Short mmCIF file of C-alpha atoms and ligand atoms in Angstrom, two decimals:
data_model
loop_
_atom_site.label_atom_id
_atom_site.label_comp_id
_atom_site.label_asym_id
_atom_site.label_seq_id
_atom_site.Cartn_x
_atom_site.Cartn_y
_atom_site.Cartn_z
CA MET C 1325 0.00 0.00 0.00
CA ASN C 1326 1.22 3.49 -0.68
CA MET C 1327 -0.39 6.91 -0.38
CA PHE C 1328 -1.53 6.76 -4.02
CA ASP C 1329 -3.49 3.49 -3.78
CA ASN C 1330 -7.29 3.55 -3.94
CA LEU C 1331 -7.60 6.69 -6.01
CA SER C 1332 -11.26 7.63 -5.74
CA ARG C 1333 -12.78 10.49 -7.74
CA GLU C 1334 -12.44 12.81 -4.74
CA ARG C 1335 -8.84 11.80 -4.14
CA LEU C 1336 -7.95 12.32 -7.83
CA ARG C 1337 -9.59 15.73 -7.78
CA ASP C 1338 -7.75 16.73 -4.62
CA ILE C 1339 -4.35 15.60 -5.96
CA LEU C 1340 -4.94 17.49 -9.23
CA GLY C 1341 -5.90 20.64 -7.35
CA ALA C 1342 -3.31 20.52 -4.57
CA GLY C 1343 -0.64 23.24 -4.36
CA GLY C 1344 3.01 22.63 -3.47
CA SER C 1345 5.37 19.94 -4.67
CA HIS C 1346 4.15 16.88 -6.52
CA ASP C 1347 7.50 15.08 -6.39
CA ALA C 1348 6.06 12.22 -4.31
CA LEU C 1349 3.33 11.71 -6.94
CA PHE C 1350 5.86 11.63 -9.79
CA ALA C 1351 8.14 9.24 -7.84
CA ALA C 1352 5.20 6.87 -7.24
CA ALA C 1353 4.35 7.04 -10.96
CA ARG C 1354 7.94 6.17 -11.91
CA GLU C 1355 7.88 3.23 -9.54
CA ALA C 1356 4.67 1.95 -11.15
CA LEU C 1357 6.26 2.44 -14.58
CA LEU C 1358 9.33 0.36 -13.67
CA ASP C 1359 7.02 -2.44 -12.62
CA GLU C 1360 5.24 -2.34 -15.99
CA PRO C 1361 5.97 -1.54 -18.86
CA GLY C 1362 9.54 -0.88 -17.61
CA ASP C 1363 12.11 1.90 -18.07
CA GLY C 1364 12.09 1.91 -21.89
CA VAL C 1365 11.14 4.92 -24.00
CA TYR C 1366 9.44 3.93 -27.24
CA LEU C 1367 9.22 5.99 -30.41
CA ARG C 1368 6.35 6.51 -32.84
CA GLY C 1369 7.36 8.19 -36.08
CA LEU C 1370 4.61 10.71 -36.84
CA VAL C 1371 3.50 11.37 -40.42
CA GLU C 1372 0.85 14.09 -40.77
CA VAL C 1373 -0.69 12.78 -43.97
CA SER C 1374 -3.27 15.52 -44.53
CA ASN C 1375 -4.45 18.66 -42.73
CA ARG C 1376 -7.88 18.55 -44.34
CA CYS C 1377 -10.77 18.00 -41.95
CA VAL C 1378 -14.56 17.92 -42.22
CA LYS C 1379 -14.98 18.90 -38.57
CA ASN C 1380 -15.05 22.25 -36.93
CA CYS C 1381 -13.80 21.82 -33.34
CA LEU C 1382 -13.66 25.30 -31.85
CA TYR C 1383 -10.10 24.96 -30.42
CA CYS C 1384 -8.34 23.48 -33.44
CA GLY C 1385 -6.27 25.16 -36.14
CA LEU C 1386 -7.32 22.59 -38.75
CA ARG C 1387 -11.05 23.23 -38.32
CA ARG C 1388 -13.02 23.32 -41.54
CA GLU C 1389 -13.90 27.02 -41.31
CA ARG C 1390 -10.31 28.15 -41.02
CA THR C 1391 -9.51 29.54 -44.44
CA ASP C 1392 -6.07 31.08 -43.86
CA ILE C 1393 -4.10 27.84 -44.10
CA ARG C 1394 -2.94 25.90 -47.12
CA ARG C 1395 -4.57 22.49 -47.20
CA TYR C 1396 -2.48 19.52 -48.37
CA GLU C 1397 -2.61 15.80 -48.76
CA MET C 1398 0.63 13.83 -49.05
CA SER C 1399 0.88 11.35 -51.90
CA GLY C 1400 1.28 7.67 -51.09
CA GLU C 1401 4.88 7.85 -52.34
CA GLU C 1402 5.68 10.79 -50.02
CA VAL C 1403 4.22 8.90 -47.03
CA LYS C 1404 6.24 5.79 -47.86
CA ALA C 1405 9.46 7.79 -48.23
CA ALA C 1406 8.90 9.42 -44.80
CA LEU C 1407 8.26 6.00 -43.24
CA GLU C 1408 11.39 4.55 -44.81
CA THR C 1409 13.47 7.40 -43.36
CA GLY C 1410 12.17 6.55 -39.89
CA TYR C 1411 12.63 2.83 -40.39
CA ARG C 1412 16.28 3.36 -41.34
CA LEU C 1413 16.76 5.29 -38.07
CA GLY C 1414 15.52 2.25 -36.11
CA LEU C 1415 11.90 3.25 -35.56
CA ARG C 1416 9.50 0.29 -35.50
CA SER C 1417 6.18 2.03 -34.95
CA PHE C 1418 4.60 4.78 -37.02
CA LEU C 1419 1.61 7.03 -36.52
CA LEU C 1420 -0.34 8.11 -39.59
CA GLN C 1421 -2.39 11.14 -38.62
CA SER C 1422 -4.83 13.37 -40.48
CA GLY C 1423 -7.92 15.47 -39.98
CA GLU C 1424 -11.19 13.61 -40.29
CA LEU C 1425 -11.84 12.64 -43.93
CA PRO C 1426 -14.67 10.12 -43.92
CA GLY C 1427 -14.84 9.48 -47.70
CA LYS C 1428 -14.01 5.98 -48.94
CA ALA C 1429 -11.24 7.28 -51.20
CA PHE C 1430 -9.04 8.44 -48.32
CA THR C 1431 -9.61 5.28 -46.26
CA GLU C 1432 -8.71 3.14 -49.26
CA LYS C 1433 -5.57 5.14 -49.89
CA MET C 1434 -4.52 4.64 -46.26
CA ALA C 1435 -5.34 0.92 -46.55
CA GLY C 1436 -3.02 0.72 -49.58
CA ILE C 1437 -0.21 2.38 -47.61
CA LEU C 1438 -0.74 -0.09 -44.73
CA GLU C 1439 -0.48 -3.03 -47.11
CA TRP C 1440 2.76 -1.64 -48.44
CA CYS C 1441 4.03 -1.30 -44.85
CA SER C 1442 3.20 -4.94 -44.07
CA ALA C 1443 5.31 -6.01 -47.06
CA ASN C 1444 8.15 -3.49 -46.78
CA LEU C 1445 8.63 -2.52 -43.13
CA PRO C 1446 8.93 -5.87 -41.35
CA GLY C 1447 8.11 -5.82 -37.66
CA ALA C 1448 6.66 -2.28 -37.70
CA ARG C 1449 3.47 -1.48 -35.79
CA MET C 1450 1.21 0.93 -37.62
CA VAL C 1451 -0.87 3.41 -35.63
CA LEU C 1452 -3.74 5.38 -37.13
CA SER C 1453 -5.30 8.60 -35.92
CA MET C 1454 -7.84 9.82 -38.44
CA GLY C 1455 -10.94 10.36 -36.37
CA GLU C 1456 -14.39 8.78 -36.41
CA LEU C 1457 -14.97 6.44 -39.33
CA ALA C 1458 -17.63 3.88 -40.19
CA PRO C 1459 -17.05 0.44 -38.58
CA GLU C 1460 -16.37 -1.12 -42.00
CA ASP C 1461 -13.64 1.47 -42.60
CA TYR C 1462 -11.99 0.65 -39.28
CA ASP C 1463 -12.22 -3.04 -40.25
CA LEU C 1464 -10.65 -2.40 -43.66
CA LEU C 1465 -7.73 -0.50 -42.07
CA ARG C 1466 -7.19 -3.29 -39.56
CA LYS C 1467 -7.31 -6.00 -42.23
CA SER C 1468 -4.82 -4.01 -44.32
CA GLY C 1469 -2.20 -3.95 -41.57
CA GLY C 1470 -3.24 -1.36 -38.94
CA HIS C 1471 -2.48 -2.41 -35.36
CA ARG C 1472 -3.29 0.58 -33.19
CA TYR C 1473 -5.84 3.39 -33.31
CA LEU C 1474 -5.87 6.64 -31.38
CA LEU C 1475 -9.17 8.45 -30.96
CA ARG C 1476 -9.11 11.14 -28.33
CA ILE C 1477 -12.39 11.67 -26.55
CA GLU C 1478 -11.08 15.24 -25.91
CA THR C 1479 -13.21 15.45 -22.72
CA SER C 1480 -15.35 12.83 -21.00
CA SER C 1481 -17.90 15.49 -20.04
CA ALA C 1482 -20.76 15.70 -22.56
CA GLU C 1483 -21.47 19.20 -21.31
CA LEU C 1484 -17.92 20.48 -21.79
CA TYR C 1485 -17.79 18.72 -25.17
CA ARG C 1486 -20.82 20.77 -26.27
CA ARG C 1487 -19.04 24.01 -25.37
CA PHE C 1488 -16.15 23.23 -27.73
CA HIS C 1489 -17.95 21.58 -30.61
CA PRO C 1490 -20.66 22.96 -32.89
CA ASN C 1491 -24.08 21.54 -32.21
CA ASP C 1492 -24.57 19.44 -35.34
CA PRO C 1493 -24.67 15.71 -36.12
CA LEU C 1494 -20.95 15.69 -37.05
CA HIS C 1495 -19.93 16.49 -33.48
CA SER C 1496 -21.60 13.92 -31.25
CA HIS C 1497 -19.99 12.97 -27.96
CA PHE C 1498 -22.14 9.85 -27.82
CA ARG C 1499 -21.01 8.68 -31.28
CA ARG C 1500 -17.39 9.34 -30.43
CA ILE C 1501 -17.63 7.07 -27.39
CA ARG C 1502 -19.33 4.41 -29.52
CA ALA C 1503 -16.49 4.63 -32.08
CA LEU C 1504 -13.92 4.21 -29.32
CA GLU C 1505 -15.74 1.18 -27.95
CA TYR C 1506 -15.95 -0.32 -31.41
CA LEU C 1507 -12.19 0.02 -31.86
CA ARG C 1508 -11.53 -1.52 -28.46
CA ASP C 1509 -13.85 -4.46 -29.16
CA SER C 1510 -12.57 -5.23 -32.65
CA GLY C 1511 -8.97 -6.13 -31.81
CA TRP C 1512 -7.23 -2.76 -32.16
CA GLN C 1513 -4.69 -1.66 -29.59
CA THR C 1514 -6.79 1.30 -28.57
CA GLY C 1515 -5.77 4.73 -27.35
CA THR C 1516 -7.59 7.81 -26.23
CA GLY C 1517 -6.86 11.08 -24.47
CA VAL C 1518 -8.12 14.47 -23.45
CA LEU C 1519 -7.24 18.13 -23.73
CA ILE C 1520 -6.03 19.58 -20.45
CA GLY C 1521 -6.56 23.18 -19.35
CA LEU C 1522 -9.52 24.09 -21.53
CA PRO C 1523 -11.40 27.16 -20.37
CA GLY C 1524 -14.21 26.09 -18.02
CA GLN C 1525 -12.60 22.72 -17.26
CA ASN C 1526 -11.93 22.01 -13.58
CA GLU C 1527 -10.21 19.29 -11.55
CA SER C 1528 -13.44 17.29 -11.22
CA HIS C 1529 -13.72 17.09 -15.01
CA LEU C 1530 -10.14 15.81 -15.20
CA ALA C 1531 -10.70 13.27 -12.41
CA ASP C 1532 -13.70 12.02 -14.39
CA ASP C 1533 -11.52 11.86 -17.53
CA LEU C 1534 -9.11 9.50 -15.74
CA LEU C 1535 -11.95 7.30 -14.55
CA PHE C 1536 -13.47 7.32 -18.04
CA MET C 1537 -10.21 6.17 -19.65
CA LYS C 1538 -9.84 3.44 -17.05
CA LYS C 1539 -13.42 2.26 -17.55
CA ILE C 1540 -13.09 2.18 -21.34
CA ASN C 1541 -10.01 0.03 -20.63
CA VAL C 1542 -7.71 1.60 -23.22
CA ASP C 1543 -4.17 0.37 -23.91
CA MET C 1544 -2.66 3.78 -24.66
CA VAL C 1545 -3.15 7.36 -23.55
CA GLY C 1546 -2.01 10.56 -25.26
CA MET C 1547 -3.04 13.78 -23.56
CA GLY C 1548 -1.68 17.26 -23.76
CA PRO C 1549 -2.37 20.79 -22.67
CA TYR C 1550 -4.66 23.06 -24.62
CA VAL C 1551 -2.53 25.50 -26.66
CA GLU C 1552 -4.09 28.63 -28.10
CA CYS C 1553 -4.43 28.76 -31.87
CA PRO C 1554 -4.94 32.34 -33.11
CA GLY C 1555 -7.95 32.70 -35.37
CA THR C 1556 -9.97 29.98 -33.61
CA PRO C 1557 -12.93 30.76 -31.32
CA VAL C 1558 -11.52 29.22 -28.10
CA ALA C 1559 -8.35 31.35 -28.32
CA GLU C 1560 -10.59 34.40 -27.75
CA ALA C 1561 -11.98 33.08 -24.42
CA ASP C 1562 -11.12 35.16 -21.36
CA ASP C 1563 -11.01 32.21 -18.94
CA ILE C 1564 -8.09 30.21 -20.41
CA PRO C 1565 -5.99 28.91 -17.48
CA PRO C 1566 -2.40 30.26 -17.28
CA VAL C 1567 0.29 28.26 -19.10
CA GLU C 1568 1.96 27.09 -15.85
CA LYS C 1569 -1.31 25.67 -14.63
CA ARG C 1570 -1.94 23.80 -17.91
CA VAL C 1571 1.55 22.31 -17.78
CA ALA C 1572 1.27 21.34 -14.09
CA LEU C 1573 -2.12 19.72 -14.64
CA THR C 1574 -0.80 17.78 -17.66
CA LEU C 1575 2.10 16.34 -15.65
CA ARG C 1576 -0.24 15.36 -12.80
CA MET C 1577 -2.64 13.76 -15.27
CA ILE C 1578 0.22 11.71 -16.77
CA ALA C 1579 1.30 10.54 -13.30
CA LEU C 1580 -2.26 9.67 -12.26
CA ALA C 1581 -2.91 7.83 -15.52
CA ARG C 1582 0.25 5.80 -14.88
CA LEU C 1583 -0.92 4.96 -11.34
CA THR C 1584 -4.53 4.13 -12.22
CA MET C 1585 -3.92 2.18 -15.46
CA PRO C 1586 -0.97 -0.22 -15.07
CA GLY C 1587 0.76 -1.46 -18.22
CA ILE C 1588 -0.54 1.15 -20.66
CA ASN C 1589 1.63 3.30 -22.92
CA ILE C 1590 1.53 7.03 -22.24
CA ALA C 1591 2.90 9.70 -24.57
CA ALA C 1592 4.81 12.85 -23.69
CA THR C 1593 3.08 15.00 -26.33
CA THR C 1594 4.26 17.75 -28.65
CA ALA C 1595 1.71 20.12 -27.06
CA LEU C 1596 3.43 19.65 -23.69
CA GLN C 1597 6.82 20.42 -25.24
CA THR C 1598 5.33 23.45 -26.96
CA LEU C 1599 4.13 25.04 -23.72
CA CYS C 1600 7.11 24.07 -21.58
CA PRO C 1601 10.85 23.95 -22.28
CA GLY C 1602 12.08 20.54 -21.12
CA GLY C 1603 8.51 19.24 -21.40
CA LEU C 1604 9.76 15.98 -22.87
CA GLU C 1605 11.89 15.18 -19.83
CA LYS C 1606 9.20 16.35 -17.44
CA GLY C 1607 6.66 14.07 -19.14
CA LEU C 1608 9.05 11.12 -18.86
CA MET C 1609 9.69 11.91 -15.18
CA ALA C 1610 5.92 11.94 -14.57
CA GLY C 1611 5.50 8.43 -16.00
CA ALA C 1612 5.25 8.78 -19.80
CA ASN C 1613 7.06 6.19 -21.95
CA VAL C 1614 6.33 7.20 -25.55
CA ILE C 1615 7.70 10.03 -27.71
CA MET C 1616 6.57 10.87 -31.23
CA PRO C 1617 9.30 12.34 -33.44
CA ASN C 1618 7.85 14.08 -36.48
CA LEU C 1619 8.69 12.56 -39.89
CA THR C 1620 6.40 14.83 -41.93
CA PRO C 1621 8.35 16.38 -44.84
CA GLY C 1622 9.43 19.98 -44.22
CA ILE C 1623 7.24 21.39 -46.99
CA TYR C 1624 4.09 20.31 -45.10
CA ARG C 1625 5.13 20.73 -41.46
CA GLU C 1626 4.04 24.32 -41.03
CA ASP C 1627 0.65 23.64 -42.56
CA TYR C 1628 -0.21 21.05 -39.91
CA ASP C 1629 -0.97 24.01 -37.72
CA LEU C 1630 -3.02 22.61 -34.81
CA TYR C 1631 -1.97 25.44 -32.49
CA ASP C 1632 0.48 28.28 -32.03
CA GLY C 1633 4.25 27.75 -31.76
CA LYS C 1634 4.30 23.99 -32.39
CA VAL C 1635 7.87 22.96 -31.61
CA ARG C 1636 10.48 21.35 -33.81
CA VAL C 1637 8.88 22.43 -37.04
CA HIS C 1638 12.33 22.70 -38.61
CA ASP C 1639 14.25 19.77 -37.11
CA SER C 1640 15.18 16.80 -39.29
CA PRO C 1641 14.36 13.28 -38.03
CA GLY C 1642 18.04 12.68 -37.22
CA GLU C 1643 18.26 15.88 -35.14
CA MET C 1644 15.08 14.95 -33.31
CA LEU C 1645 16.46 11.54 -32.46
CA GLU C 1646 19.49 13.27 -30.92
CA ILE C 1647 17.23 15.45 -28.75
CA ILE C 1648 15.35 12.34 -27.62
CA ARG C 1649 18.60 10.50 -26.89
CA ARG C 1650 19.66 13.36 -24.63
CA ALA C 1651 16.24 13.45 -22.90
CA CYS C 1652 16.54 9.73 -22.16
CA ALA C 1653 20.11 10.11 -20.87
CA ARG C 1654 19.12 12.97 -18.57
CA THR C 1655 16.18 11.03 -17.11
CA GLY C 1656 18.04 7.71 -16.80
CA ARG C 1657 15.79 5.92 -19.26
CA ARG C 1658 16.52 3.42 -22.01
CA LEU C 1659 15.82 4.48 -25.59
CA MET C 1660 14.25 1.48 -27.30
CA LEU C 1661 15.15 1.39 -30.98
CA ASN C 1662 14.18 -1.58 -33.18
CA ASP C 1663 11.32 -2.35 -30.77
CA PRO C 1664 7.63 -1.69 -31.53
CA GLY C 1665 6.78 -1.37 -27.82
CA ASP C 1666 3.40 -3.06 -27.52
CA PRO C 1667 1.61 -2.00 -24.33
CA PRO C 1668 1.51 -4.93 -21.84
CA HIS C 1669 -2.06 -3.86 -21.05
CA TYR C 1670 -3.17 -5.05 -24.50
CA ARG C 1671 -1.89 -8.57 -23.97
CA THR C 1672 -3.58 -8.76 -20.56
CA ARG C 1673 -6.85 -7.40 -21.97
CA MET C 1674 -6.86 -9.92 -24.83
CA GLU C 1675 -6.17 -12.78 -22.39
CA GLU C 1676 -8.99 -11.62 -20.16
CA GLU C 1677 -11.35 -11.40 -23.12
CA ARG C 1678 -10.46 -14.93 -24.24
CA ASN C 1679 -10.93 -16.31 -20.72
CA GLY C 1680 -14.19 -14.41 -20.36
CA LYS C 1681 -15.47 -15.87 -23.61
CA HIS C 1682 -14.50 -19.45 -22.85
CA GLY C 1683 -14.84 -19.53 -19.08
N1 5AD V 2998 -4.24 22.60 -28.42
C1 5AD V 2998 -3.82 21.36 -28.11
N2 5AD V 2998 -4.22 20.26 -28.77
C2 5AD V 2998 -5.08 20.42 -29.79
N3 5AD V 2998 -5.66 19.54 -30.61
C3 5AD V 2998 -6.45 20.20 -31.48
N4 5AD V 2998 -6.38 21.52 -31.23
C4 5AD V 2998 -5.55 21.68 -30.19
C5 5AD V 2998 -5.09 22.81 -29.45
N5 5AD V 2998 -5.49 24.05 -29.75
C6 5AD V 2998 -5.48 18.10 -30.48
C7 5AD V 2998 -6.81 17.39 -30.31
C8 5AD V 2998 -6.84 16.39 -31.43
C9 5AD V 2998 -5.38 16.28 -31.84
C10 5AD V 2998 -5.18 15.89 -33.25
O1 5AD V 2998 -4.88 17.58 -31.63
O2 5AD V 2998 -6.86 16.73 -29.06
O3 5AD V 2998 -7.36 15.13 -31.04
FE1 SF4 V 2999 -10.49 18.10 -37.17
FE2 SF4 V 2999 -9.33 16.82 -35.11
FE3 SF4 V 2999 -9.00 19.46 -35.45
FE4 SF4 V 2999 -11.39 18.54 -34.67
S1 SF4 V 2999 -9.44 18.39 -33.50
S2 SF4 V 2999 -11.03 20.08 -36.28
S3 SF4 V 2999 -11.50 16.59 -35.80
S4 SF4 V 2999 -8.28 17.85 -36.83
#
């Protein structure tokens, strides 16, 4: 037993809201991490395939109504070249990300890329993050070689969700949860996450977010602070929490996710690095074990403009690997190259499902 066992909703809320040092919390999270999945830091090479999106989330720089950015879609050949660069550097897991593009044509193009990966990048785990799709599209992507899917719920509160998403059938909190459950139940290694430090969000919302992620039983979590994006409605709000608070809450959320959900993978996100120098190391010290170096070609990087000041827009993949190497050395962690880094939680969940079905 330690002081962070039995984390009830009230206890989570109190820890998130407490002042003073959180070193004991981070130390407990690191201890849990060493138990499972261990001290390794795993890499996911990120390719931002397209910045087009049918949705209109009020905080996001890629929202449909934003007209002052150049929209692009990488060709299949460009995506493959970016993946090969990462593979040569020793990366064995890749994240293909885009805005939400529900047409069949885009899904089929991604399926073709996944098939190429199965044949040409042996041992690589392919992660997709392209929003809510029809179940048959998820199935096609899985059949074509997709292993993992990330679909952030953004917030577990239906009420808060309504504040940040237009009230139309495209933005349904209920449907998003259903999509996440479908992914989880159809064999995907499943990830979700939330935005931290949104205006109007309090510690109780975040405590509920942790309990939501635990209940959904995800294998991976990627959460980051809200970062203002000029020209989007949320950036105009007058109740955005200060940067220091958003960073502090993000680190506490990482630590609490590590303590409440043993064996999952947790990312130290680009948004955290953007708001906080040394954010990468701080995320690792709070219990994160995944970093996502960006492999998107330079000509498209600036157009994937989710929010203001996104870091490392100019670094090459090799330079980024060096930065990550140093972050691992400074935090006493092992950089795991040539290792896809499956979350132990997935194996356990699959075993439990099999036993449940047969027992
Ligand atoms: N700040 C931080 N993260 C953001 N995202 C979108 N807009 C912002 C922002 N302003 C995140 C969302 C989405 C992911 C692709 O980017 O959580 O799921
Ligand atoms: Fe599109 Fe995702 Fe941005 Fe929403 S958060 S507008 S779904 S890219």
